[in-house]
Structures are given as C-alpha cells and as structure tokens.
Coordinates of C-alpha atoms in Angstrom, one line a residue:
Chain A
S1 CA -1.3 13.0 -47.3
Q2 CA -5.2 12.7 -48.4
Q3 CA -5.9 12.0 -51.7
G4 CA -9.8 12.5 -51.4
E5 CA -11.3 15.2 -49.7
E6 CA -14.9 15.5 -48.9
D7 CA -17.1 18.6 -48.7
P8 CA -19.0 19.5 -46.3
Q9 CA -17.5 17.7 -43.3
A10 CA -20.9 17.3 -42.2
L11 CA -24.8 17.7 -43.7
S12 CA -28.0 18.0 -41.7
I13 CA -31.1 17.2 -44.0
Q14 CA -34.8 16.7 -43.4
E15 CA -36.2 13.0 -44.8
G16 CA -37.1 13.3 -48.2
E17 CA -34.8 15.9 -49.2
N18 CA -31.8 15.3 -51.4
A19 CA -28.0 15.3 -50.1
T20 CA -25.1 16.2 -52.0
M21 CA -21.7 15.6 -51.0
N22 CA -18.6 16.2 -53.0
C23 CA -15.2 14.7 -53.1
S24 CA -12.1 16.3 -54.7
Y25 CA -8.8 14.4 -55.3
K26 CA -5.0 15.1 -56.6
T27 CA -3.6 12.8 -59.0
S28 CA -4.5 10.6 -61.6
I29 CA -6.8 8.0 -60.9
N30 CA -8.3 4.7 -62.5
N31 CA -11.8 4.5 -60.6
L32 CA -13.1 6.4 -58.0
Q33 CA -15.5 4.7 -55.1
W34 CA -17.8 5.9 -52.5
Y35 CA -18.5 3.8 -49.4
R36 CA -20.9 4.3 -46.4
Q37 CA -20.1 3.8 -42.9
N38 CA -22.6 3.5 -39.9
S39 CA -21.5 4.1 -36.7
G40 CA -19.6 1.6 -35.0
R41 CA -19.5 -0.4 -38.1
G42 CA -16.8 -1.1 -41.2
L43 CA -17.2 0.8 -44.4
V44 CA -19.8 -0.7 -47.1
H45 CA -19.1 0.0 -50.7
L46 CA -22.0 1.9 -52.5
I47 CA -20.6 2.3 -56.2
L48 CA -17.4 2.6 -58.2
I49 CA -16.9 4.9 -61.3
R50 CA -14.1 4.6 -63.5
S51 CA -12.4 7.4 -64.8
N52 CA -13.6 7.0 -68.3
E53 CA -17.2 7.2 -66.9
R54 CA -18.8 10.4 -66.2
E55 CA -22.1 9.2 -64.5
K56 CA -23.3 6.4 -62.7
H57 CA -26.7 5.6 -60.9
S58 CA -27.4 3.0 -58.3
G59 CA -30.9 3.5 -56.7
R60 CA -31.4 6.5 -55.2
L61 CA -27.5 6.9 -55.6
R62 CA -26.5 9.3 -58.4
V63 CA -22.5 9.7 -58.8
T64 CA -20.7 12.0 -61.0
L65 CA -17.3 12.1 -62.1
D66 CA -15.4 15.3 -63.5
T67 CA -11.5 14.1 -64.1
S68 CA -10.6 17.6 -65.8
K69 CA -11.4 19.3 -62.1
K70 CA -10.6 16.2 -60.3
S71 CA -13.9 16.0 -58.4
S72 CA -17.0 13.9 -57.9
S73 CA -19.9 14.0 -56.3
L74 CA -22.7 11.8 -54.8
L75 CA -26.3 12.7 -54.6
I76 CA -28.7 10.5 -52.3
T77 CA -32.1 11.3 -53.4
A78 CA -35.1 11.3 -51.3
S79 CA -33.2 10.8 -48.1
R80 CA -34.5 8.6 -45.5
A81 CA -33.6 8.5 -41.8
A82 CA -31.3 5.0 -42.3
D83 CA -29.1 7.0 -44.6
T84 CA -27.6 8.6 -41.7
A85 CA -23.9 7.9 -41.8
S86 CA -20.7 8.9 -42.8
Y87 CA -19.7 8.6 -46.6
F88 CA -16.1 8.5 -47.9
C89 CA -14.9 8.7 -51.3
A90 CA -11.6 6.4 -52.2
T91 CA -9.7 6.8 -55.3
D92 CA -7.0 4.5 -56.6
A93 CA -4.1 5.5 -58.9
S94 CA -2.3 3.2 -61.1
G95 CA -1.2 0.1 -59.4
G96 CA -4.8 -0.4 -57.7
F97 CA -3.4 -1.8 -54.5
K98 CA -3.3 1.7 -52.4
T99 CA -6.7 2.8 -52.2
I100 CA -6.7 6.6 -50.6
F101 CA -9.7 7.6 -48.7
G102 CA -10.9 10.8 -47.8
A103 CA -12.1 12.3 -44.4
G104 CA -15.6 11.8 -45.1
T105 CA -18.7 13.8 -44.9
R106 CA -21.3 13.0 -42.1
L107 CA -25.0 13.2 -42.9
F108 CA -27.7 13.4 -40.6
V109 CA -31.3 12.9 -41.7
K110 CA -33.8 14.0 -39.6
A111 CA -37.0 12.1 -39.5
Chain B
N1 CA -22.3 -15.0 -44.3
A2 CA -19.3 -14.3 -42.3
G3 CA -17.5 -12.0 -44.6
V4 CA -14.3 -10.4 -43.3
T5 CA -14.1 -10.9 -39.2
Q6 CA -11.7 -9.4 -36.9
T7 CA -11.0 -10.2 -33.3
P8 CA -11.0 -8.8 -30.8
K9 CA -13.6 -6.0 -31.2
F10 CA -12.4 -3.9 -28.4
Q11 CA -8.8 -4.2 -26.3
V12 CA -7.3 -1.8 -24.0
L13 CA -3.5 -2.0 -23.7
K14 CA -0.7 -0.7 -21.4
T15 CA 2.1 1.3 -23.5
G16 CA 4.6 -1.4 -24.4
Q17 CA 2.6 -4.3 -24.2
S18 CA 2.2 -6.2 -27.5
M19 CA -0.8 -7.1 -29.5
T20 CA -2.0 -9.2 -32.5
L21 CA -5.3 -8.5 -34.1
Q22 CA -6.5 -10.8 -36.2
C23 CA -8.6 -11.1 -39.5
A24 CA -10.0 -13.7 -41.4
Q25 CA -12.1 -13.5 -44.7
D26 CA -14.1 -16.2 -46.4
M27 CA -14.6 -14.5 -49.7
N28 CA -11.7 -15.7 -51.2
H29 CA -10.1 -12.4 -52.0
N30 CA -6.7 -12.5 -53.0
S31 CA -5.9 -9.1 -51.6
M32 CA -6.0 -8.1 -47.9
Y33 CA -5.5 -4.6 -46.2
W34 CA -5.5 -3.2 -42.9
Y35 CA -6.3 0.3 -42.1
R36 CA -6.5 2.8 -39.0
Q37 CA -9.2 5.2 -38.6
D38 CA -8.6 8.1 -36.5
P39 CA -11.3 11.0 -35.7
G40 CA -11.8 13.2 -38.5
M41 CA -9.7 11.5 -40.9
G42 CA -10.3 8.7 -43.5
L43 CA -8.7 5.2 -43.5
R44 CA -5.1 5.2 -43.8
L45 CA -3.4 2.1 -45.2
I46 CA -0.9 0.5 -42.9
Y47 CA 0.1 -2.7 -44.6
Y48 CA -1.5 -4.9 -47.4
S49 CA -1.2 -8.0 -48.7
A50 CA -1.7 -8.3 -52.7
S51 CA -2.0 -12.2 -52.5
E52 CA -0.7 -14.9 -50.7
G53 CA 2.6 -14.7 -49.5
T54 CA 3.3 -11.3 -50.0
T55 CA 2.9 -8.1 -48.0
D56 CA 3.9 -4.2 -48.4
K57 CA 4.0 -1.1 -46.4
G58 CA 1.2 1.3 -46.8
E59 CA 0.9 5.0 -45.9
V60 CA 1.7 4.4 -42.0
P61 CA 3.7 1.4 -41.2
N62 CA 5.8 2.3 -38.6
G63 CA 5.3 0.6 -35.0
Y64 CA 3.3 -2.5 -37.1
N65 CA 4.1 -5.9 -38.6
V66 CA 1.9 -8.2 -40.6
S67 CA 1.6 -11.9 -41.6
R68 CA -0.2 -13.2 -44.3
L69 CA -0.8 -16.6 -42.8
N70 CA -2.8 -18.2 -45.6
K71 CA -5.5 -16.7 -48.1
R72 CA -7.8 -16.3 -45.7
E73 CA -6.1 -14.9 -42.5
F74 CA -4.0 -11.6 -42.3
S75 CA -2.8 -10.5 -38.7
L76 CA -1.6 -7.0 -37.7
R77 CA 1.1 -7.0 -34.6
L78 CA 2.2 -4.3 -32.4
E79 CA 5.2 -5.0 -31.0
S80 CA 5.6 -2.2 -28.7
A81 CA 2.2 -0.5 -28.2
A82 CA 2.6 3.7 -27.9
P83 CA -0.7 5.8 -27.1
S84 CA -0.4 6.9 -30.8
Q85 CA -1.5 3.9 -32.0
T86 CA -4.9 4.3 -29.9
S87 CA -7.1 4.1 -33.0
V88 CA -10.1 1.8 -34.7
Y89 CA -8.2 -0.8 -36.7
F90 CA -10.1 -2.1 -39.9
C91 CA -9.1 -4.9 -41.9
A92 CA -10.6 -5.5 -45.5
G93 CA -10.5 -7.7 -48.5
G94 CA -10.7 -7.3 -52.3
T95 CA -10.3 -9.0 -55.5
G96 CA -9.8 -6.0 -57.7
K97 CA -12.5 -3.3 -56.4
P98 CA -14.5 -2.9 -54.0
Q99 CA -13.0 -3.8 -50.7
H100 CA -15.0 -5.7 -47.9
F101 CA -14.3 -4.7 -44.6
G102 CA -14.4 -6.0 -41.2
D103 CA -16.1 -4.1 -38.2
G104 CA -13.3 -3.1 -37.0
T105 CA -10.9 -3.4 -33.4
R106 CA -11.4 -0.5 -31.1
L107 CA -7.7 -0.4 -29.6
S108 CA -7.1 2.3 -26.5
I109 CA -3.5 2.3 -25.3
L110 CA -2.6 3.7 -21.7

C-alpha cells in the first residue's frame, strides 16, 4: 500500500505562477523527501525535511511538514517551463531502508 | 560523473524468457535498491541491499531475484518473465538519504 499520496494528481499553471503540491502519509516517519522526475529520466532528489522540522527552503522551493496531520506541502515559487515534471514525496519509517513513494503530481508549466 | 548506470535502457522479452538488469554506481554508496514504476503509481521497492553481502525483500519481490556482486554492482534477475512484469525499472544507491537514481530500464514482456 502507498504510504505517501500526492494531491493534486496533475497541475497546469502559467510560467511565473506558484505551484503547490501536497502529500499525505499514514504512519510515523523519520523524514520526508521530495523528488522530481523529468520525462524518461530517473528521480532527482530535491529536498529532505526531518520529522522535527516544520519548514525548509531551498532556492525557489519551500517544504512544510505537519506531523500532527501527517502531511507535507511543496511550494515552487515563480515557476518556469523547466519545472515541468512529476514530483514525488517519499517517506522513511523507523529503520530507514524502505523508502515509500507516492504516486506523484504531474506539473505542467506553460510558457 | 556517471553516478548510477543502468543497462540496458530498453528491452523486449517474450513470456518465459529470463533477463538480468544491471546496475552499477560509482558514488561509494553502501545501500542499493531496485524499484519498479508503473503508470499512475509511484515507485515500488522490489529488493534492496543495505550493504555489500546483504539483500532483503521489498514490497513486491515475487518473480525477481537480486545479487549484490560487490559494493558497486547490484543486479536484478527475472527468471521467467511474465507480462505483469512490464514496467520501468529503476536502480538507486544511497548512504542514508537521499537516494540517487539511474535513468531506468524500460522492459516490455509480450
């Protein structure tokens, strides 16, 4: 069963707008990660947030984590056409080797 | 800067044929992983190797075997391919987090 579930499944925005993607998970976690996948390529790690952190920034990316609601959000500000990709959240429970990935959000940024 | 390299990139098999997918990493990662990705789904863990000499089952191990040949190489074998194993297979390496992924092997079984 999937641990992480992203919402929405697909998102289409104009260049320059902000994109927000949400992730919900079911069990306690050590950390939560966000990955990007361009068409035909492997996943690329974007950012990791630990269970004791509430917010983290990296460039145009902002990630929040609410462990009480078992949810996370990824905000991409001032989106660019090059941000067009699928975005996945991934969680690690205690033990750490079995990372569980959600089904992803497909983001399309129109130039 | 090869990172994680998977071979082949594409393969078509007939039902019942066997096949080994190769993965090699030059990032000195202790742990390596095999996932499959199906349309509309996230990655599902098939097998992983926490360190050289060890392997463990993931979420969907049935129909697969793995070998951690050395620290660099982790192979995935389909002994008797079935149409349900048509998928994109990703290998990843990691020491802790995050994981670094190869570009995948697209496998079709007819």
